[in-house]
mmCIF file of C-alpha atoms in Angstrom:
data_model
loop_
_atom_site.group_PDB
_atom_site.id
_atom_site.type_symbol
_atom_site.label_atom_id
_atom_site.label_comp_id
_atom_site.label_asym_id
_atom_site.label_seq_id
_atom_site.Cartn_x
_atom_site.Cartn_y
_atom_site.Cartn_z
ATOM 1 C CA UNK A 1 -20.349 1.725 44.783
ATOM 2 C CA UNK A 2 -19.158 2.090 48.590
ATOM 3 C CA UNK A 3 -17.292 5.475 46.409
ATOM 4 C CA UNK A 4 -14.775 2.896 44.860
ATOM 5 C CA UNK A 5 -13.546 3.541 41.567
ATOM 6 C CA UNK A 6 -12.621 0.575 39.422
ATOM 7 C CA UNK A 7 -13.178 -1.591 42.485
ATOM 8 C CA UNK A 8 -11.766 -5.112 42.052
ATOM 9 C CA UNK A 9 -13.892 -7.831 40.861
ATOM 10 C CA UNK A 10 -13.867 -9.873 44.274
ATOM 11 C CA UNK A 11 -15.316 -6.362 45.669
ATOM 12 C CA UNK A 12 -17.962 -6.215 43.043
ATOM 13 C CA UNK A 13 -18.794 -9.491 43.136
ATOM 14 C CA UNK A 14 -19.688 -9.091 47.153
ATOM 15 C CA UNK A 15 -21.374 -5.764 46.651
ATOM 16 C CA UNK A 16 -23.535 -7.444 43.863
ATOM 17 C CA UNK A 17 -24.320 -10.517 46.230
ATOM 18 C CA UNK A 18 -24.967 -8.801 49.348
ATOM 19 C CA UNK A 19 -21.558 -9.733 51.117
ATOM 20 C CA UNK A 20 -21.282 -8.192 54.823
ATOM 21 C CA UNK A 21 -18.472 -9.642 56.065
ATOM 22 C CA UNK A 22 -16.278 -8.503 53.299
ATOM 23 C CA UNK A 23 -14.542 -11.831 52.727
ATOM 24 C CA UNK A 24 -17.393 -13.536 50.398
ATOM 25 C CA UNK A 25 -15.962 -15.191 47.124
ATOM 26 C CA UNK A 26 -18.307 -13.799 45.455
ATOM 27 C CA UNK A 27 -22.089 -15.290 46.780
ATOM 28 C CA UNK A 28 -20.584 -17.901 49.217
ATOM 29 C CA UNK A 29 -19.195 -16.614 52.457
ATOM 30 C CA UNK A 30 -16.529 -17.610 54.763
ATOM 31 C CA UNK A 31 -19.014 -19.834 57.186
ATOM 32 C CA UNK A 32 -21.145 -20.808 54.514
ATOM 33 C CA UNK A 33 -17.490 -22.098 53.006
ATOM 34 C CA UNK A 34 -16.177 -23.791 56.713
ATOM 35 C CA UNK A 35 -20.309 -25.674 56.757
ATOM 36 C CA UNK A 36 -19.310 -27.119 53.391
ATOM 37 C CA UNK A 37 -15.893 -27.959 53.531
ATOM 38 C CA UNK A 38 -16.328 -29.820 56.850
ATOM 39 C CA UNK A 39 -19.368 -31.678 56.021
ATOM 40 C CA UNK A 40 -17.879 -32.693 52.755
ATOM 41 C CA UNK A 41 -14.843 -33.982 54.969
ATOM 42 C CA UNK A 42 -17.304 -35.919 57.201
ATOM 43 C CA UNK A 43 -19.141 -37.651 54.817
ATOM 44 C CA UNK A 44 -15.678 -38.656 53.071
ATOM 45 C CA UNK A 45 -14.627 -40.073 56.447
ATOM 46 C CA UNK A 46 -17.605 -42.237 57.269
ATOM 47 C CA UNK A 47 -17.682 -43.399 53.160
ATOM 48 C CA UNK A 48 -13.881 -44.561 53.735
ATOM 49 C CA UNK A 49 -14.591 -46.219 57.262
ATOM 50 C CA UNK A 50 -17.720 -48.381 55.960
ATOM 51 C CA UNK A 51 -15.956 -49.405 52.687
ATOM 52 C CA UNK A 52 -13.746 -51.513 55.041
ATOM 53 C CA UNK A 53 -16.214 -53.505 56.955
ATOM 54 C CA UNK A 54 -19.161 -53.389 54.915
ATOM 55 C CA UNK A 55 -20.476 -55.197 52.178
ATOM 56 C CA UNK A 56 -20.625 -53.522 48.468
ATOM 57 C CA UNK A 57 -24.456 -53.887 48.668
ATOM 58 C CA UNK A 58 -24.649 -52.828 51.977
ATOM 59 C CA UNK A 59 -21.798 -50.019 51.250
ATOM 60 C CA UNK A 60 -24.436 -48.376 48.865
ATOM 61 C CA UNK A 61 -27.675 -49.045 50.306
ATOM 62 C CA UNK A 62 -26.796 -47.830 53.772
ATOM 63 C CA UNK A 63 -25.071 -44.856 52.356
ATOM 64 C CA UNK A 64 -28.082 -44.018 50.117
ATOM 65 C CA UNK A 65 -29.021 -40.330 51.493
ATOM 66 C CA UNK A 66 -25.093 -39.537 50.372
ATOM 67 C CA UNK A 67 -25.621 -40.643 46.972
ATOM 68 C CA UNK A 68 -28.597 -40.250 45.796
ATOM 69 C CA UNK A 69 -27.704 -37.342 43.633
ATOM 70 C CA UNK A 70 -25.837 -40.020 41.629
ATOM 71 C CA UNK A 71 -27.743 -41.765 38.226
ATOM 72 C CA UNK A 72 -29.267 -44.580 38.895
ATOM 73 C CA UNK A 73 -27.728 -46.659 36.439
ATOM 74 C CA UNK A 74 -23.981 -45.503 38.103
ATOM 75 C CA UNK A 75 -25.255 -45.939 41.616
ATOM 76 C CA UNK A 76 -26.214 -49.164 40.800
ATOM 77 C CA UNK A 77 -22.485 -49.972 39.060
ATOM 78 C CA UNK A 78 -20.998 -49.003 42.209
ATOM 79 C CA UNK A 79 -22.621 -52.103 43.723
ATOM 80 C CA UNK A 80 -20.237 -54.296 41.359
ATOM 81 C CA UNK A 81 -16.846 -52.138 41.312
ATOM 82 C CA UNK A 82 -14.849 -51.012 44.247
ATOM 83 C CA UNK A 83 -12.847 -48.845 42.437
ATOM 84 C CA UNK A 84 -15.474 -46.611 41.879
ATOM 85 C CA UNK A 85 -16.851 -46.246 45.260
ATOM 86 C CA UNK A 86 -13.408 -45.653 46.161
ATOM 87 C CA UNK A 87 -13.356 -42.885 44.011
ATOM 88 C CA UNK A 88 -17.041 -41.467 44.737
ATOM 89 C CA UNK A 89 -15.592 -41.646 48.346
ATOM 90 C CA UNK A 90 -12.225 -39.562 47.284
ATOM 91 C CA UNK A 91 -14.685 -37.038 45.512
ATOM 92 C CA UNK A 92 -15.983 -36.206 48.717
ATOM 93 C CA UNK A 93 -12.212 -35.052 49.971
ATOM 94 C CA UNK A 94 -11.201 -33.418 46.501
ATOM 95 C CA UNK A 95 -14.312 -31.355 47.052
ATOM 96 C CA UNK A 96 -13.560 -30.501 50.689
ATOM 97 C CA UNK A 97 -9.990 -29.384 49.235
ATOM 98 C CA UNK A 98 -10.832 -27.601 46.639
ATOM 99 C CA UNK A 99 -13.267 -24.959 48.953
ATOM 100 C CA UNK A 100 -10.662 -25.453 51.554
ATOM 101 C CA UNK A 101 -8.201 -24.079 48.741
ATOM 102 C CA UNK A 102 -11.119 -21.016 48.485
ATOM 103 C CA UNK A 103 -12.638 -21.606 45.730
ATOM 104 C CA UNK A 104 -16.241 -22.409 44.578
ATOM 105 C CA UNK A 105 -17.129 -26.359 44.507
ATOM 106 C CA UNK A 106 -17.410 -26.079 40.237
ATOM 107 C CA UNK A 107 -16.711 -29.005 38.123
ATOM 108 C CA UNK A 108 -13.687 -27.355 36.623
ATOM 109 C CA UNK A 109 -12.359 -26.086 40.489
ATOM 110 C CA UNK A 110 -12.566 -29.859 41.876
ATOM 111 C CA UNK A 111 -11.138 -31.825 38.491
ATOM 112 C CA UNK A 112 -8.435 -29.248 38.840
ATOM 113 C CA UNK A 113 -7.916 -30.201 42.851
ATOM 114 C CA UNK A 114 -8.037 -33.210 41.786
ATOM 115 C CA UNK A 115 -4.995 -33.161 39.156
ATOM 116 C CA UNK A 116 -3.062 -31.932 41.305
ATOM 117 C CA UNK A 117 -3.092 -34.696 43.440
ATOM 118 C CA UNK A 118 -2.158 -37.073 41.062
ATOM 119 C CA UNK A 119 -4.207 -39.427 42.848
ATOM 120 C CA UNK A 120 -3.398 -43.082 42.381
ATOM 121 C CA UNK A 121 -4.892 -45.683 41.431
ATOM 122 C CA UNK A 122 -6.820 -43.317 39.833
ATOM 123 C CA UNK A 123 -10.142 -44.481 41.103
ATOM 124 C CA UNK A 124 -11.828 -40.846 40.712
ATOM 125 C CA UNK A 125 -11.348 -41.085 37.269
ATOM 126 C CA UNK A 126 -13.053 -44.456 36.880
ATOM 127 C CA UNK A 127 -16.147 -43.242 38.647
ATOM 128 C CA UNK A 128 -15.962 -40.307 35.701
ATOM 129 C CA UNK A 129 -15.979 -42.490 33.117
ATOM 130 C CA UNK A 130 -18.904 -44.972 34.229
ATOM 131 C CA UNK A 131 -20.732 -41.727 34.692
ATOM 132 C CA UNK A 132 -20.129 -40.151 37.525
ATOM 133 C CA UNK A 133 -19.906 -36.592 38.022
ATOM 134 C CA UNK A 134 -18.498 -33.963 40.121
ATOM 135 C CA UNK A 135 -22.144 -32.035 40.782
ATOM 136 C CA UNK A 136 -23.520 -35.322 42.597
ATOM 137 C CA UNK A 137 -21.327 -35.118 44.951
ATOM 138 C CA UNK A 138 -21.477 -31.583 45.211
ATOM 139 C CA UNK A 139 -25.140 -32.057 45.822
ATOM 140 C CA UNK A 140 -24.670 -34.264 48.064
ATOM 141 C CA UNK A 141 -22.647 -31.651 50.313
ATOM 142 C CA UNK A 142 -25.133 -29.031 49.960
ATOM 143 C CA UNK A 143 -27.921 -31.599 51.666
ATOM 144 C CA UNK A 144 -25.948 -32.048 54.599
ATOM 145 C CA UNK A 145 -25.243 -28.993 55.677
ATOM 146 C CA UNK A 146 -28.176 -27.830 55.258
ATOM 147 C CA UNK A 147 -29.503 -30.603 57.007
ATOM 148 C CA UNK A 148 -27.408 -29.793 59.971
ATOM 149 C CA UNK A 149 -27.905 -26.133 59.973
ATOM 150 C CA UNK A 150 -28.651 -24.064 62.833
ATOM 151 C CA UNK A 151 -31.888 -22.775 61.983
ATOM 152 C CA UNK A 152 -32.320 -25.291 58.436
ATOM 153 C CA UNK A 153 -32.169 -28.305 60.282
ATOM 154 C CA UNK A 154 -30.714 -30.199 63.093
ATOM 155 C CA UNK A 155 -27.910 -27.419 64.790
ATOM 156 C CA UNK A 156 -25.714 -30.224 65.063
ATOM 157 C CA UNK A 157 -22.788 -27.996 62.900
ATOM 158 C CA UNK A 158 -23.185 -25.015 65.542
ATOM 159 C CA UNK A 159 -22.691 -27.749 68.683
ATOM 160 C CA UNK A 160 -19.918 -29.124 67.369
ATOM 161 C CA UNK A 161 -18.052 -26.535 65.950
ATOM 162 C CA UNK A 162 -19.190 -22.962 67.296
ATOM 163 C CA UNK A 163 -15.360 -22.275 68.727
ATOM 164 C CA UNK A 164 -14.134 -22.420 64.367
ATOM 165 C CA UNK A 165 -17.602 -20.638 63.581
ATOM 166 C CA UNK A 166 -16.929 -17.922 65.843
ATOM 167 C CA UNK A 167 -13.536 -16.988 64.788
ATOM 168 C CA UNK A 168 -15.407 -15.818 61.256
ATOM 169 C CA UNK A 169 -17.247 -13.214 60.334
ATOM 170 C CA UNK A 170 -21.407 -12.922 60.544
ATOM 171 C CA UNK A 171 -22.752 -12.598 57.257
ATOM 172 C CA UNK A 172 -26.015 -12.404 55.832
ATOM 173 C CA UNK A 173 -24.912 -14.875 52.838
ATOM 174 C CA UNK A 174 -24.083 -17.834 55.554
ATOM 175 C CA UNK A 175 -27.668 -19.461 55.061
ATOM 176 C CA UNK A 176 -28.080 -18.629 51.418
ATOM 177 C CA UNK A 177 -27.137 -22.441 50.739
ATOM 178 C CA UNK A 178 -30.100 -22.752 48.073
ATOM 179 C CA UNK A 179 -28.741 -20.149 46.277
ATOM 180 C CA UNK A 180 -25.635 -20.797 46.224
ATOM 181 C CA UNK A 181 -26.064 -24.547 45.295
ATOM 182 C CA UNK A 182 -28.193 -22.608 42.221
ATOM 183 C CA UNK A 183 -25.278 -20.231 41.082
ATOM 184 C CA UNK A 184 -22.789 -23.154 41.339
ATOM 185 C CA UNK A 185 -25.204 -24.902 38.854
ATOM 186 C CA UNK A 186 -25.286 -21.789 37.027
ATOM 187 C CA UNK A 187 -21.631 -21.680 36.897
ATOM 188 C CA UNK A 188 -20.724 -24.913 35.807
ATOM 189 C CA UNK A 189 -23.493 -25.041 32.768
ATOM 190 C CA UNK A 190 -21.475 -21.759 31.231
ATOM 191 C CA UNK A 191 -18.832 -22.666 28.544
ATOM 192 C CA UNK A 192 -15.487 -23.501 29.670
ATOM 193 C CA UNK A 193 -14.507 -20.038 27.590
ATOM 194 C CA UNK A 194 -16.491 -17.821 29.468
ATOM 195 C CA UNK A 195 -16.622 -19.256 33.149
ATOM 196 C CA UNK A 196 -16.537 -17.022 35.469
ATOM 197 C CA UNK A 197 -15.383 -18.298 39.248
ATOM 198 C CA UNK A 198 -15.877 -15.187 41.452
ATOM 199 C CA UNK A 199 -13.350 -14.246 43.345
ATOM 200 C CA UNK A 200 -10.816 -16.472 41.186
ATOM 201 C CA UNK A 201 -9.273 -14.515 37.784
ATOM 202 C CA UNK A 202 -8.566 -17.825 35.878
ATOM 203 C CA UNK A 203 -6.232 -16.666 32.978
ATOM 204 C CA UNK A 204 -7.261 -18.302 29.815
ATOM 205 C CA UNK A 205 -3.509 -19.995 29.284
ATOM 206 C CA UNK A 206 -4.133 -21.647 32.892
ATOM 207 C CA UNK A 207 -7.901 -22.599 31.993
ATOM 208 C CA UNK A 208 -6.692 -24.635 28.448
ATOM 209 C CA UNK A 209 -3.585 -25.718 30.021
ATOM 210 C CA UNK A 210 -5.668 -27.195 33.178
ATOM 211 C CA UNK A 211 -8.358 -28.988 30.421
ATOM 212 C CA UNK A 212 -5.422 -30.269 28.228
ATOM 213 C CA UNK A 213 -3.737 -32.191 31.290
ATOM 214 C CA UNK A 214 -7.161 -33.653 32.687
ATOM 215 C CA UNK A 215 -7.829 -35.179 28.996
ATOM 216 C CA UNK A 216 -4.095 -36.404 28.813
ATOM 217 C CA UNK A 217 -4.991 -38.131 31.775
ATOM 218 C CA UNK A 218 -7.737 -39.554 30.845
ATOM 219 C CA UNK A 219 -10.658 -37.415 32.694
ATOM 220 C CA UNK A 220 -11.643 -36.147 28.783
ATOM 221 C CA UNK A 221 -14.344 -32.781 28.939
ATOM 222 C CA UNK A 222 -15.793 -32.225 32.320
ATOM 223 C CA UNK A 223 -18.671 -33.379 33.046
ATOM 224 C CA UNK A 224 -21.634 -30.965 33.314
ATOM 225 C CA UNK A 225 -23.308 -30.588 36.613
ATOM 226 C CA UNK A 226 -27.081 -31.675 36.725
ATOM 227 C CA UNK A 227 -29.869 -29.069 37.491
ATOM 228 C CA UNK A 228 -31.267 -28.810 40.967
#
C-alpha cells in the first residue's frame, strides 16, 4: 500500500476510495466538499430571503425542488408553522458548517454542528420533532450540485466560482456525487456504536457524550437518514 506500513486511517481510507489528490476524507474530496458546502449555503440564503416576503404557502410551494426530499405529511406542516421552516432553512447552514468544519454531511456530524451552536429559538429542533430529518436536507444538497455541475448539469458552479475551484486539487472523486450521497446513506444507517466517519477518529467518550447533550436538549436519538 504506496509501501506504507501501518498507514493512518485517513490514508487508507483514500487509497481504498481512489483519492488522487491526497486530501479526500475518505470518498469525498476537497472540490466535491467546496460544490457542497457552497450550494448548501446558497440554498440557505435564498430559503431565509423568501421567508420574509413570501407567503407560508407560497414559501413552500415555490421552494418545492429544495424540499422535496422532506415527508409529505412534514412538508405539508411547514405550510402552518414558521418555526419549522425557519429551522428547515437553518438546516441548510448547519449542514454547510458542518462540511465546512471537514467532515462528512452524517446525521450525527450536523446534530453535533448544530449543538454547538446553541441555536435559539431552537427552531431546528422543532422541525426534528414534527419529523424532519437531517438526510432531507442533505438530499437536497446533493441535487443541486449536481444539478449545477460542470459536466452533470448546468456549469453554473465552475462560472461562478472557478478562481476557489482552482486553488484545490484535481481529483478523480470530485464527480463521484452519487456515490458519495450512497456511502453517506450507508453511514448514517450503521449503529451509533460502530459509525465510522472517515477521516474523523470519533472517540467513543466524545460520541456518548455528544448523544447525551442532544437528548438533554431535547433533539432525543437521531434521526435515520432515508434511502436514496
Amino acid at each position: 500500500m504506496k509501501g506504507l506500513t501501518n498507514p493512518p486511517m485517513d490514508e487508507v481510507s483514500r487509497i481504498r476510495y481512489g483519492c488522487t489528490c491526497g486530501k479526500c476524507i475518505g470518498f469525498m474530496s476537497p472540490r466535491m466538499m467546496l460544490s457542497l458546502e457552497y450550494h448548501a449555503d446558497m440554498i440557505h440564503d435564498m430559503l431565509n430571503d423568501e421567508l420574509e416576503y413570501q407567503s407560508a404557502s407560497d414559501w413552500v410551494d415555490y421552494n418545492d425542488h429544495w424540499l422535496r426530499k422532506i415527508n409529505p405529511a412534514v412538508r405539508q406542516n411547514l405550510k402552518t408553522n414558521k418555526s419549522m421552516r425557519q429551522g428547515v432553512t437553518n438546516l441548510f447552514n448547519h449542514v454547510a458548517n458542518c462540511i465546512r468544519a471537514h467532515q462528512l454531511p452524517l446525521t450525527f456530524n450536523v446534530l453535533w454542528i448544530l449543538d454547538s451552536a446553541s441555536e435559539w429559538p431552537p427552531v431546528s429542533k422543532n422541525f426534528f420533532q414534527r419529523g424532519g430529518t437531517v438526510g432531507s436536507v442533505v438530499q437536497a444538497v446533493f441535487d443541486y450540485a449536481i444539478d449545477q455541475d460542470l459536466y452533470l448539469g448546468t456549469g453554473d458552479h465552475e462560472l461562478l466560482f472557478q478562481e476557489d475551484i482552482d486553488k484545490l486539487r484535481e481529483c478523480r472523486n470530485d464527480r463521484e456525487f452519487e456515490f458519495v450521497r450512497r456511502q453517506c446513506a450507508r453511514l448514517d444507517e450503521l449503529p451509533y456504536g460502530t459509525m465510522e466517519t472517515l477521516g474523523k477518529r470519533l472517540r467513543s467518550e466524545d460520541e456518548a457524550e455528544g448523544l447525551r447533550r442532544m437528548e438533554q436538549r431535547g433533539f432525543g436519538r437521531p434521526m435515520l437518514i432515508s434511502s436514496v
